[in-house]
Amino acid sequence: MSSFKDRIAKLRAANAAKLAQAEAEKDQPKAKRKKVKPQLPQALPSLPVINAANDSHDSVLRCIGEVLDWKIRSKRVVRELNHGILCTNHLVEVKGEGLFVVRHSKPKAFDLRDSWARSQAKEFAFASAVGRNHLGPTCVHYLPNTETMVSKYLQEWIPLNKEKARDQYRLVMAMLKKLHALPTQELMASSSSAAIPFNVFQECDEFLDHCRSNNVVLPGNIQELYNVLYHWRDLLVTRPQPAECNYVVCHNELHGDNILALPPKRPDEEMQLKLIDFEFASLGDRFYDLANF
């Protein structure tokens, strides 16, 4: 409380000094008034990757200030949205442009991104492809200097919870079928990391190593469970696989919160669905995508 009072006192003293200077200048003849050259604002320094520790609304606005078309437009952070494992999310309004979701990396995300072959560039590549095919929001900007991506906010769309997602099983499966049919050539050309497929067995190994290195208490039969996993891995590696097992575009984190729904406005209309949150998206096994749901 004392520091707050000190700040108020300093502000009042500064304002009083300015008023006194203004009054003194009024008493001077116009010819003798000292012309003060206005100071030009200094250019903003290059921004660090925004993280959960310094993720103020001001830093979010400065970050999207890198978008050339938005430099002179007024902007405001409406609210924070649910954060992902590797990213934070903010809903931002840009005057004359609308509402956008600003998504950027958390401070410790890079270690995880390196081991999982993930990056904002890769996420943007997958999210853009999905958006262009009307299966997700439209991606509008990727800012590599601050590892930030910006997408249109889907107003009136609401997340499905687990129960509702199960009720809409037919619609979810139809959407996934379209996702898995997206061409992969354009993705691989847009991001070098997009060509690295998702391997569920490697992922499980890395999660186990991460848990052990951080002294996480694991179930007593964890090695038994992993032996079963390795058995199935060896079967898949040693046996020829049908064409259905070829790598396709996968979301890899399908749950109700990552599936948005637009409720029908008329009885004869069907609910529309879209996907969000592509930080785990990659080429992968469509059956893992289905099992993950």
Tab-separated table of C-alpha atoms in Angstrom:
chain	number	residue	atom	x	y	z
A	1	MET	CA	0.000	0.000	0.000
A	2	SER	CA	2.849	2.398	0.863
A	3	SER	CA	4.438	1.930	-2.566
A	4	PHE	CA	1.107	2.769	-4.207
A	5	LYS	CA	0.824	5.956	-2.135
A	6	ASP	CA	4.400	6.885	-3.055
A	7	ARG	CA	3.606	6.497	-6.743
A	8	ILE	CA	0.497	8.706	-6.399
A	9	ALA	CA	2.547	11.344	-4.543
A	10	LYS	CA	5.221	11.337	-7.268
A	11	LEU	CA	2.590	11.698	-9.996
A	12	ARG	CA	0.976	14.623	-8.178
A	13	ALA	CA	4.369	16.330	-7.697
A	14	ALA	CA	5.204	15.885	-11.381
A	15	ASN	CA	1.836	17.339	-12.437
A	16	ALA	CA	2.298	20.296	-10.064
A	17	ALA	CA	5.722	20.994	-11.565
A	18	LYS	CA	4.301	20.953	-15.080
A	19	LEU	CA	1.509	23.343	-14.115
A	20	ALA	CA	4.024	25.715	-12.476
A	21	GLN	CA	6.201	25.667	-15.609
A	22	ALA	CA	3.181	26.394	-17.793
A	23	GLU	CA	2.180	29.364	-15.632
A	24	ALA	CA	5.729	30.721	-15.730
A	25	GLU	CA	5.824	30.503	-19.528
A	26	LYS	CA	2.575	32.457	-19.771
A	27	ASP	CA	4.221	35.426	-18.002
A	28	GLN	CA	7.129	35.505	-20.485
A	29	PRO	CA	6.952	37.614	-23.653
A	30	LYS	CA	6.155	35.513	-26.721
A	31	ALA	CA	9.552	36.324	-28.284
A	32	LYS	CA	11.420	34.998	-25.278
A	33	ARG	CA	9.497	31.790	-24.947
A	34	LYS	CA	11.764	28.822	-25.327
A	35	LYS	CA	10.713	26.536	-28.096
A	36	VAL	CA	10.960	22.971	-27.027
A	37	LYS	CA	11.438	20.520	-29.860
A	38	PRO	CA	8.952	17.679	-29.438
A	39	GLN	CA	10.618	14.360	-28.828
A	40	LEU	CA	9.802	11.691	-31.359
A	41	PRO	CA	8.753	8.358	-29.893
A	42	GLN	CA	11.536	5.818	-29.990
A	43	ALA	CA	11.036	2.710	-32.086
A	44	LEU	CA	9.784	-0.223	-30.098
A	45	PRO	CA	12.535	-2.746	-29.379
A	46	SER	CA	12.241	-6.234	-30.801
A	47	LEU	CA	9.957	-8.177	-28.514
A	48	PRO	CA	10.920	-11.356	-26.712
A	49	VAL	CA	8.702	-14.378	-26.966
A	50	ILE	CA	5.694	-13.566	-24.827
A	51	ASN	CA	5.266	-15.942	-21.940
A	52	ALA	CA	2.991	-16.652	-19.027
A	53	ALA	CA	5.208	-14.626	-16.660
A	54	ASN	CA	5.152	-11.312	-18.591
A	55	ASP	CA	2.034	-11.887	-20.657
A	56	SER	CA	0.389	-8.528	-19.944
A	57	HIS	CA	-2.245	-7.067	-22.193
A	58	ASP	CA	0.209	-4.343	-23.251
A	59	SER	CA	2.729	-6.908	-24.475
A	60	VAL	CA	0.025	-8.711	-26.464
A	61	LEU	CA	-0.973	-5.469	-28.163
A	62	ARG	CA	2.645	-4.538	-28.884
A	63	CYS	CA	3.160	-7.982	-30.365
A	64	ILE	CA	0.323	-7.727	-32.884
A	65	GLY	CA	1.490	-4.175	-33.576
A	66	GLU	CA	4.019	-5.867	-35.876
A	67	VAL	CA	1.162	-6.443	-38.314
A	68	LEU	CA	1.649	-3.582	-40.782
A	69	ASP	CA	-2.046	-3.083	-41.547
A	70	TRP	CA	-2.824	-2.771	-37.818
A	71	LYS	CA	-0.120	-0.310	-36.734
A	72	ILE	CA	-2.424	2.718	-36.818
A	73	ARG	CA	-5.603	0.938	-35.746
A	74	SER	CA	-6.772	0.973	-32.153
A	75	LYS	CA	-6.606	-2.419	-30.458
A	76	ARG	CA	-7.711	-3.855	-27.139
A	77	VAL	CA	-7.509	-7.187	-25.372
A	78	VAL	CA	-11.041	-8.363	-24.660
A	79	ARG	CA	-10.087	-11.273	-22.395
A	80	GLU	CA	-7.771	-14.213	-21.900
A	81	LEU	CA	-8.904	-17.520	-23.368
A	82	ASN	CA	-8.089	-21.047	-22.212
A	83	HIS	CA	-4.361	-21.715	-22.540
A	84	GLY	CA	-2.880	-24.737	-24.262
A	85	ILE	CA	0.080	-26.867	-23.172
A	86	LEU	CA	2.552	-24.879	-25.262
A	87	CYS	CA	0.670	-21.629	-25.928
A	88	THR	CA	-1.344	-18.837	-24.365
A	89	ASN	CA	-4.401	-17.346	-26.061
A	90	HIS	CA	-5.981	-13.886	-25.972
A	91	LEU	CA	-9.085	-12.520	-27.631
A	92	VAL	CA	-8.205	-9.171	-29.232
A	93	GLU	CA	-10.401	-6.613	-30.963
A	94	VAL	CA	-8.903	-4.553	-33.805
A	95	LYS	CA	-11.036	-1.552	-34.732
A	96	GLY	CA	-12.470	-1.917	-38.200
A	97	GLU	CA	-11.192	-5.489	-38.530
A	98	GLY	CA	-13.080	-7.511	-35.911
A	99	LEU	CA	-12.123	-10.074	-33.261
A	100	PHE	CA	-9.018	-12.273	-33.395
A	101	VAL	CA	-7.370	-14.989	-31.323
A	102	VAL	CA	-3.706	-14.188	-30.637
A	103	ARG	CA	-1.763	-17.342	-29.814
A	104	HIS	CA	1.874	-17.413	-28.681
A	105	SER	CA	4.436	-19.652	-27.008
A	106	LYS	CA	4.875	-20.189	-23.291
A	107	PRO	CA	8.370	-19.710	-21.817
A	108	LYS	CA	9.288	-23.390	-21.481
A	109	ALA	CA	7.613	-24.419	-24.704
A	110	PHE	CA	10.780	-24.554	-26.779
A	111	ASP	CA	12.287	-27.585	-25.031
A	112	LEU	CA	9.070	-29.480	-25.628
A	113	ARG	CA	8.751	-28.186	-29.180
A	114	ASP	CA	12.247	-29.363	-30.022
A	115	SER	CA	11.682	-32.893	-28.758
A	116	TRP	CA	8.241	-33.123	-30.351
A	117	ALA	CA	9.299	-31.466	-33.639
A	118	ARG	CA	6.686	-28.755	-33.169
A	119	SER	CA	6.793	-25.046	-33.842
A	120	GLN	CA	4.429	-22.145	-34.363
A	121	ALA	CA	5.364	-22.249	-38.054
A	122	LYS	CA	4.243	-25.883	-38.235
A	123	GLU	CA	1.049	-25.171	-36.299
A	124	PHE	CA	0.301	-22.213	-38.561
A	125	ALA	CA	0.827	-24.372	-41.659
A	126	PHE	CA	-1.655	-27.002	-40.458
A	127	ALA	CA	-4.160	-24.487	-39.070
A	128	SER	CA	-4.062	-22.502	-42.328
A	129	ALA	CA	-4.706	-25.597	-44.441
A	130	VAL	CA	-7.617	-26.573	-42.210
A	131	GLY	CA	-9.024	-23.019	-42.302
A	132	ARG	CA	-8.811	-22.815	-46.091
A	133	ASN	CA	-10.905	-25.965	-46.286
A	134	HIS	CA	-13.537	-24.567	-43.896
A	135	LEU	CA	-12.750	-27.076	-41.152
A	136	GLY	CA	-11.370	-24.451	-38.754
A	137	PRO	CA	-10.983	-20.681	-38.244
A	138	THR	CA	-9.215	-18.587	-40.873
A	139	CYS	CA	-5.545	-17.903	-40.067
A	140	VAL	CA	-4.557	-14.347	-40.972
A	141	HIS	CA	-1.019	-13.734	-39.670
A	142	TYR	CA	2.098	-15.521	-38.488
A	143	LEU	CA	4.723	-13.394	-36.694
A	144	PRO	CA	8.004	-15.367	-36.506
A	145	ASN	CA	9.824	-12.722	-34.411
A	146	THR	CA	7.530	-13.379	-31.463
A	147	GLU	CA	6.388	-16.920	-32.320
A	148	THR	CA	2.814	-15.682	-32.656
A	149	MET	CA	-0.086	-16.658	-34.859
A	150	VAL	CA	-3.347	-14.778	-35.316
A	151	SER	CA	-6.638	-16.254	-36.463
A	152	LYS	CA	-10.195	-15.010	-36.842
A	153	TYR	CA	-12.421	-15.472	-33.801
A	154	LEU	CA	-15.433	-17.675	-34.425
A	155	GLN	CA	-18.305	-15.748	-32.856
A	156	GLU	CA	-21.415	-17.684	-31.831
A	157	TRP	CA	-19.451	-20.947	-31.993
A	158	ILE	CA	-19.327	-22.848	-28.705
A	159	PRO	CA	-17.073	-25.758	-27.587
A	160	LEU	CA	-18.605	-29.189	-27.329
A	161	ASN	CA	-18.125	-30.898	-24.006
A	162	LYS	CA	-17.292	-34.604	-23.943
A	163	GLU	CA	-20.917	-35.744	-23.706
A	164	LYS	CA	-22.136	-33.523	-26.532
A	165	ALA	CA	-19.200	-34.535	-28.714
A	166	ARG	CA	-20.201	-38.183	-28.252
A	167	ASP	CA	-23.797	-37.307	-29.143
A	168	GLN	CA	-22.589	-35.729	-32.384
A	169	TYR	CA	-20.448	-38.748	-33.271
A	170	ARG	CA	-21.663	-38.911	-36.889
A	171	LEU	CA	-20.880	-35.230	-37.557
A	172	VAL	CA	-17.459	-35.498	-35.870
A	173	MET	CA	-16.544	-38.538	-37.959
A	174	ALA	CA	-17.638	-36.764	-41.157
A	175	MET	CA	-15.435	-33.796	-40.250
A	176	LEU	CA	-12.469	-36.070	-39.493
A	177	LYS	CA	-12.879	-37.836	-42.802
A	178	LYS	CA	-12.500	-34.459	-44.560
A	179	LEU	CA	-9.492	-33.594	-42.382
A	180	HIS	CA	-7.725	-36.867	-43.161
A	181	ALA	CA	-8.352	-36.330	-46.888
A	182	LEU	CA	-6.512	-32.980	-47.046
A	183	PRO	CA	-3.529	-33.013	-49.469
A	184	THR	CA	-0.171	-33.179	-47.723
A	185	GLN	CA	2.102	-31.770	-50.451
A	186	GLU	CA	1.231	-28.126	-49.764
A	187	LEU	CA	1.790	-28.609	-46.022
A	188	MET	CA	5.230	-30.115	-46.453
A	189	ALA	CA	6.205	-27.283	-48.796
A	190	SER	CA	5.076	-24.572	-46.347
A	191	SER	CA	7.003	-25.807	-43.296
A	192	SER	CA	10.091	-28.017	-43.070
A	193	SER	CA	8.871	-29.538	-39.780
A	194	ALA	CA	5.466	-30.377	-41.288
A	195	ALA	CA	6.984	-33.392	-43.029
A	196	ILE	CA	7.967	-34.983	-39.682
A	197	PRO	CA	5.205	-37.460	-38.796
A	198	PHE	CA	3.709	-38.004	-35.379
A	199	ASN	CA	4.809	-41.313	-33.854
A	200	VAL	CA	2.641	-42.380	-30.924
A	201	PHE	CA	5.211	-44.923	-29.680
A	202	GLN	CA	8.021	-42.372	-29.643
A	203	GLU	CA	5.660	-39.916	-27.962
A	204	CYS	CA	4.908	-42.396	-25.182
A	205	ASP	CA	8.621	-43.064	-24.670
A	206	GLU	CA	9.357	-39.356	-24.383
A	207	PHE	CA	6.495	-38.798	-21.948
A	208	LEU	CA	7.764	-41.653	-19.778
A	209	ASP	CA	11.327	-40.279	-19.806
A	210	HIS	CA	9.994	-36.824	-18.953
A	211	CYS	CA	7.987	-38.213	-16.015
A	212	ARG	CA	10.935	-40.157	-14.661
A	213	SER	CA	13.344	-37.229	-14.978
A	214	ASN	CA	10.889	-35.096	-12.987
A	215	ASN	CA	10.290	-37.739	-10.289
A	216	VAL	CA	6.639	-38.230	-11.196
A	217	VAL	CA	4.982	-41.074	-9.258
A	218	LEU	CA	4.058	-43.716	-11.832
A	219	PRO	CA	1.766	-46.760	-11.538
A	220	GLY	CA	3.473	-49.918	-10.312
A	221	ASN	CA	2.609	-51.784	-13.518
A	222	ILE	CA	3.848	-49.066	-15.869
A	223	GLN	CA	6.538	-51.280	-17.402
A	224	GLU	CA	3.981	-54.025	-17.977
A	225	LEU	CA	1.791	-51.588	-19.878
A	226	TYR	CA	4.724	-50.394	-21.954
A	227	ASN	CA	5.663	-53.984	-22.816
A	228	VAL	CA	2.198	-54.408	-24.339
A	229	LEU	CA	2.693	-51.157	-26.232
A	230	TYR	CA	6.073	-52.327	-27.567
A	231	HIS	CA	4.505	-55.630	-28.645
A	232	TRP	CA	1.993	-53.802	-30.831
A	233	ARG	CA	4.691	-51.489	-32.122
A	234	ASP	CA	6.784	-54.473	-33.274
A	235	LEU	CA	3.763	-56.032	-34.983
A	236	LEU	CA	3.073	-52.845	-36.933
A	237	VAL	CA	6.716	-52.506	-37.965
A	238	THR	CA	7.197	-56.108	-39.116
A	239	ARG	CA	3.929	-56.597	-40.988
A	240	PRO	CA	2.909	-54.920	-44.268
A	241	GLN	CA	0.257	-52.263	-43.707
A	242	PRO	CA	-2.752	-51.454	-45.919
A	243	ALA	CA	-3.119	-48.107	-47.687
A	244	GLU	CA	-5.442	-46.918	-44.918
A	245	CYS	CA	-2.409	-46.811	-42.605
A	246	ASN	CA	-0.567	-44.234	-44.725
A	247	TYR	CA	0.161	-40.969	-42.942
A	248	VAL	CA	-2.574	-38.340	-43.260
A	249	VAL	CA	-3.260	-34.891	-41.783
A	250	CYS	CA	-4.176	-35.477	-38.127
A	251	HIS	CA	-5.260	-33.231	-35.275
A	252	ASN	CA	-3.943	-35.562	-32.518
A	253	GLU	CA	-5.783	-33.841	-29.663
A	254	LEU	CA	-9.456	-34.432	-30.322
A	255	HIS	CA	-11.669	-33.622	-27.365
A	256	GLY	CA	-14.773	-31.539	-26.821
A	257	ASP	CA	-12.958	-28.283	-26.057
A	258	ASN	CA	-11.112	-28.427	-29.392
A	259	ILE	CA	-14.301	-28.970	-31.389
A	260	LEU	CA	-16.508	-25.901	-31.866
A	261	ALA	CA	-20.156	-26.098	-32.832
A	262	LEU	CA	-22.520	-23.610	-34.434
A	263	PRO	CA	-26.020	-24.578	-33.278
A	264	PRO	CA	-28.649	-24.684	-36.040
A	265	LYS	CA	-30.948	-21.684	-36.277
A	266	ARG	CA	-33.768	-23.599	-37.944
A	267	PRO	CA	-35.166	-27.081	-37.306
A	268	ASP	CA	-34.194	-28.238	-40.804
A	269	GLU	CA	-30.539	-27.155	-40.394
A	270	GLU	CA	-27.726	-29.367	-39.144
A	271	MET	CA	-25.148	-28.396	-36.549
A	272	GLN	CA	-21.826	-27.214	-38.033
A	273	LEU	CA	-18.468	-28.226	-36.536
A	274	LYS	CA	-14.947	-26.798	-36.734
A	275	LEU	CA	-11.582	-27.684	-35.163
A	276	ILE	CA	-9.259	-25.422	-33.173
A	277	ASP	CA	-5.902	-25.790	-31.373
A	278	PHE	CA	-3.408	-27.372	-33.781
A	279	GLU	CA	-0.282	-27.393	-31.603
A	280	PHE	CA	-0.137	-31.212	-31.853
A	281	ALA	CA	-1.297	-31.435	-35.477
A	282	SER	CA	0.968	-33.338	-37.844
A	283	LEU	CA	1.042	-36.108	-40.392
A	284	GLY	CA	0.099	-39.263	-38.576
A	285	ASP	CA	-2.049	-42.339	-38.176
A	286	ARG	CA	-5.767	-41.691	-38.749
A	287	PHE	CA	-6.654	-44.535	-36.394
A	288	TYR	CA	-4.774	-42.853	-33.558
A	289	ASP	CA	-6.721	-39.681	-34.322
A	290	LEU	CA	-9.969	-41.662	-34.049
A	291	ALA	CA	-8.861	-43.452	-30.877
A	292	ASN	CA	-7.855	-40.114	-29.340
A	293	PHE	CA	-11.464	-38.965	-29.707
